[in-house]
Short mmCIF file of C-alpha atoms in Angstrom, two decimals:
data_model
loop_
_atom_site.label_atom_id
_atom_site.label_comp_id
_atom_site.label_asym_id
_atom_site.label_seq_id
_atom_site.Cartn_x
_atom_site.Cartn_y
_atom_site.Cartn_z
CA UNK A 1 1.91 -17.86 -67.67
CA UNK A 2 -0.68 -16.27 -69.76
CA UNK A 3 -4.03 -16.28 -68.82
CA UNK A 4 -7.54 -15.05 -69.59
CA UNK A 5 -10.42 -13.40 -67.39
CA UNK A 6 -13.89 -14.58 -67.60
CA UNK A 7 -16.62 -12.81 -65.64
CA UNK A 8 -18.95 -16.23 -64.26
CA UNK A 9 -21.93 -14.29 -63.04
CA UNK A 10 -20.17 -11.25 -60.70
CA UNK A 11 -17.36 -13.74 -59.83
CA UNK A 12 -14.08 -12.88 -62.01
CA UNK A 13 -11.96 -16.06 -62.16
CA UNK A 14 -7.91 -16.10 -63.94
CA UNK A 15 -7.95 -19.39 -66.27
CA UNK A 16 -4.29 -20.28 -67.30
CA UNK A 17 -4.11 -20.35 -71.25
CA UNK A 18 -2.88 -24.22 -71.98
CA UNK A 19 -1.78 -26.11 -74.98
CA UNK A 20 -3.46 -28.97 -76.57
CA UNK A 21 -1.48 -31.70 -78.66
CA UNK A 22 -3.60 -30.12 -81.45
CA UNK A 23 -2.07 -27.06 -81.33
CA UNK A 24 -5.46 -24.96 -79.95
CA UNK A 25 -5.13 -23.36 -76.83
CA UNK A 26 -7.74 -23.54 -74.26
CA UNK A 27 -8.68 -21.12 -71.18
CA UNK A 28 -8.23 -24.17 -68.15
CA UNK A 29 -11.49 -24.09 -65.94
CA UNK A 30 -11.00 -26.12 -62.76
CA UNK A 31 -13.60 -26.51 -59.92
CA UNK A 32 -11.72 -29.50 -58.55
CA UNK A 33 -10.69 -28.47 -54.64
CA UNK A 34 -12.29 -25.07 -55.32
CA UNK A 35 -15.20 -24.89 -53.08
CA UNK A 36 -16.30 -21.37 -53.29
CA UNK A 37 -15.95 -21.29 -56.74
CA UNK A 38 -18.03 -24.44 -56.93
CA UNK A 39 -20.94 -23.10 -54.91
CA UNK A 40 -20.70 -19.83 -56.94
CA UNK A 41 -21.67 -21.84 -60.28
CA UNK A 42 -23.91 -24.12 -58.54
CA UNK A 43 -26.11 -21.01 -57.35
CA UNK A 44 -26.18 -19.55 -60.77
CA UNK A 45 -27.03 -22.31 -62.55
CA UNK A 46 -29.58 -24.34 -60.42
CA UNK A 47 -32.63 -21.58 -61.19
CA UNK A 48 -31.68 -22.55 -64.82
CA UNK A 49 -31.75 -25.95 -64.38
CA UNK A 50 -35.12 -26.11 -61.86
CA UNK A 51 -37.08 -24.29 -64.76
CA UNK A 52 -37.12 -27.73 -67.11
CA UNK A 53 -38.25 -29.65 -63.89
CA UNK A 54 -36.20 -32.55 -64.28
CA UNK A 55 -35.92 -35.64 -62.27
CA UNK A 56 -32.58 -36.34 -61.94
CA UNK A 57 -29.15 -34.83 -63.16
CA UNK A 58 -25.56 -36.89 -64.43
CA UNK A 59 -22.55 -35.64 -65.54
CA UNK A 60 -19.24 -37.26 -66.74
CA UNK A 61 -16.40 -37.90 -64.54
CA UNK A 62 -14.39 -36.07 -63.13
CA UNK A 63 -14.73 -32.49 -63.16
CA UNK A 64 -18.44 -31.91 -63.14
CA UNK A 65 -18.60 -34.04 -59.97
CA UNK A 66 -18.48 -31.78 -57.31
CA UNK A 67 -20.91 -29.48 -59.53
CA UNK A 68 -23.66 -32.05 -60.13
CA UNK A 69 -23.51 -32.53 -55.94
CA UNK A 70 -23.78 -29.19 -55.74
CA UNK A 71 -26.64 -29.09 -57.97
CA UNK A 72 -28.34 -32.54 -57.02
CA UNK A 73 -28.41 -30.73 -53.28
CA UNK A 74 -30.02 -27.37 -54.40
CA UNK A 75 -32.44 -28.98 -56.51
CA UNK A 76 -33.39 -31.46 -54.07
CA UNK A 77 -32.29 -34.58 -55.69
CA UNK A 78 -30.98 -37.25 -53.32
CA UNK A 79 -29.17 -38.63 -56.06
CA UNK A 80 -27.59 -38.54 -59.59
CA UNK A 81 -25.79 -40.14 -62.06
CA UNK A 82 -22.15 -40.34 -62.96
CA UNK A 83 -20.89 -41.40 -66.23
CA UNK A 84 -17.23 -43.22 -65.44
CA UNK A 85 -14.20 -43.08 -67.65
CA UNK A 86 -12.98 -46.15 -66.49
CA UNK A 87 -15.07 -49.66 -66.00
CA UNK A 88 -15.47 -50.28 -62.46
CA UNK A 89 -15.75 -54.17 -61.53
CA UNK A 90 -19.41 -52.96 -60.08
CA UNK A 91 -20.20 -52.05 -63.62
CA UNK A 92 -20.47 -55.30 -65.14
CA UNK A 93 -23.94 -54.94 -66.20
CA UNK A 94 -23.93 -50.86 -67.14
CA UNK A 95 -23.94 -49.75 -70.38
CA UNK A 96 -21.52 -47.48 -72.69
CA UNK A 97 -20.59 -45.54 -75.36
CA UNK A 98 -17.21 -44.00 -77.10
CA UNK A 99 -16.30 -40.36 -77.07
CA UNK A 100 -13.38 -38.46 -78.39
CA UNK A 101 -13.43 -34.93 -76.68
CA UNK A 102 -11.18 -32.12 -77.52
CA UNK A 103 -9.06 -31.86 -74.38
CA UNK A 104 -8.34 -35.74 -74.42
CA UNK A 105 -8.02 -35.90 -78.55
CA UNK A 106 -8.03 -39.64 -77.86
CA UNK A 107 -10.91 -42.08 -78.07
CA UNK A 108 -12.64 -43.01 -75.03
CA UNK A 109 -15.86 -44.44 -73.22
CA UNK A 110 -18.06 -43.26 -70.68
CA UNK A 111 -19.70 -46.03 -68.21
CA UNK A 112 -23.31 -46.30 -66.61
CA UNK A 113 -24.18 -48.78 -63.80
CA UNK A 114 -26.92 -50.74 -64.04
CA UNK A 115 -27.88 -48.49 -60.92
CA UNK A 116 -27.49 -45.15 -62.69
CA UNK A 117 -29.38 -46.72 -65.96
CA UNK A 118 -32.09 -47.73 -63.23
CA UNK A 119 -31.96 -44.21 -61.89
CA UNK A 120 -32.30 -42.59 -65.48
CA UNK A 121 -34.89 -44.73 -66.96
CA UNK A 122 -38.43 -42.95 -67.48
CA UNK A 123 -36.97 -39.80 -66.29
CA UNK A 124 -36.78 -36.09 -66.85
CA UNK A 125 -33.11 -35.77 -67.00
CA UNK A 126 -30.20 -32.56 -66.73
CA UNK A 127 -26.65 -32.99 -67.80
CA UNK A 128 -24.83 -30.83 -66.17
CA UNK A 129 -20.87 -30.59 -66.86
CA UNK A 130 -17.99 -27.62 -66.09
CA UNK A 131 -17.48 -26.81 -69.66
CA UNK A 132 -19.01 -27.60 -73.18
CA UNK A 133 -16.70 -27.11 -76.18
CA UNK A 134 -16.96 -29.02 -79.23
CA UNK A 135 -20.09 -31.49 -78.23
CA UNK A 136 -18.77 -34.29 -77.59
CA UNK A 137 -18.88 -35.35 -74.28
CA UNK A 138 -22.24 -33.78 -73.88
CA UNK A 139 -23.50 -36.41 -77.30
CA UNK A 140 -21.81 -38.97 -75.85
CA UNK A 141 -24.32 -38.36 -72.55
CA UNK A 142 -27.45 -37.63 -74.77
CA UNK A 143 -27.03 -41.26 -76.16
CA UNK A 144 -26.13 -43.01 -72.59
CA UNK A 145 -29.24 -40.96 -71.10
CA UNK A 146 -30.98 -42.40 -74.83
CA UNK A 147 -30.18 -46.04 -74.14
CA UNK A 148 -30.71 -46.16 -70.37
CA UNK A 149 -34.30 -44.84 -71.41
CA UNK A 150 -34.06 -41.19 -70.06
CA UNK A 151 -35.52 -37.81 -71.65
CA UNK A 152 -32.80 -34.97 -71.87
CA UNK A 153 -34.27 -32.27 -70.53
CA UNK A 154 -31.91 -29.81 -70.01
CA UNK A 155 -28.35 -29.67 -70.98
CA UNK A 156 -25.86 -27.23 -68.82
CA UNK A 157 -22.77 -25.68 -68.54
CA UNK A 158 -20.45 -23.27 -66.07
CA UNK A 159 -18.77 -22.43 -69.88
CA UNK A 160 -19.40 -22.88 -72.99
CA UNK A 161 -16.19 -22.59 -74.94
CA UNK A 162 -15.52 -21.24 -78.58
CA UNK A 163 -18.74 -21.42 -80.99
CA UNK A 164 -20.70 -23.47 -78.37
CA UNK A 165 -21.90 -20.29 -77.05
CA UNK A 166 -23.54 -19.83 -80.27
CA UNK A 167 -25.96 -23.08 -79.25
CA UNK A 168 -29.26 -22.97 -78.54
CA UNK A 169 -30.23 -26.06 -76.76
CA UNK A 170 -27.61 -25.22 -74.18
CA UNK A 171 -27.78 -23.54 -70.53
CA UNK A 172 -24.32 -21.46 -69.62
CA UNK A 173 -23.30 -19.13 -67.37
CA UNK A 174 -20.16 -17.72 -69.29
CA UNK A 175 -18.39 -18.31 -72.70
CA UNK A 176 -14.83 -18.38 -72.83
CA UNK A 177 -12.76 -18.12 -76.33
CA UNK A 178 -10.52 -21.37 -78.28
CA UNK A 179 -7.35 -19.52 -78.75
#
């Protein structure tokens, strides 16, 4: 299997080179199950994120998970939000919003509870997520931060793939290449 080396801060890390449906290839970057690695990205990037003082932190489900506890701990947050790919029956009165991301290629939505719109409103808010590529996923969590009444403060990433590196209103600790 092919694969390519990114340097994440001092910690060198073998991503397996995968096929989309679209025919790009992306560099895989996993931190579900890897603990270390996890806690290596949540280090780095928590000084980044503390500097825009926000209030609370959400990412999208699933692979930024583990990362935003990681984060939500070293910043001393008790809490944060998680945007759901699937409508939980608890979700009945959230909010929502569509999103097509590159690695899916297929429209989807993203799901607040009324308790994570509570826990957004008026407040100072990170996203935090594994990788940004095209946008996407990280617009589609600007406008559910937007509607639950939140201020993006900060917007931040263990990658940012392909020309996302090339953004400014991003936080990253690596880039990695579309292939």
């Amino acid at each position: 299997m092919k694969t390519y080396t990114v340097d994440i801060c001092g910690r060198k890390e073998e991503l397996p080179v995968l096929p989309l449906p679209s025919g790009v290839n992306i560099c895989f970057f996993n931190l579900h199950g890897n603990v270390g690695l996890t806690e290596h990205c949540a280090k780095a990037l928590a000084p980044k994120i503390a500097s825009y003082e926000p209030d609370v932190i959400i990412t999208a489900e699933s692979k930024g998970l583990q990362l935003a506890h990681c984060l939500a701990r070293d910043l001393g947050h008790t809490l944060y939000a998680v945007a759901r790919k699937n409508k939980k029956l608890y979700m009945q009165d959230g909010i929502s919003v569509e999103v097509k991301t590159i690695t899916t290629g297929e429209v989807q939505h993203l799901y607040l509870s009324a308790h994570d719109v509570a826990l957004l409103r008026g407040k100072r808010v990170a996203i935090v997520d594994d990788v940004v590529s095209t946008g996407a996923a990280l617009a589609a969590l600007e406008n559910l931060v937007g509607m639950a009444g939140g201020e993006v403060v900060c917007k931040a990433f263990v990658l940012a793939e392909g020309d996302s590196k090339d953004r400014s209103d991003v936080e990253y600790l690596a880039s990695i290449p579309l292939l």
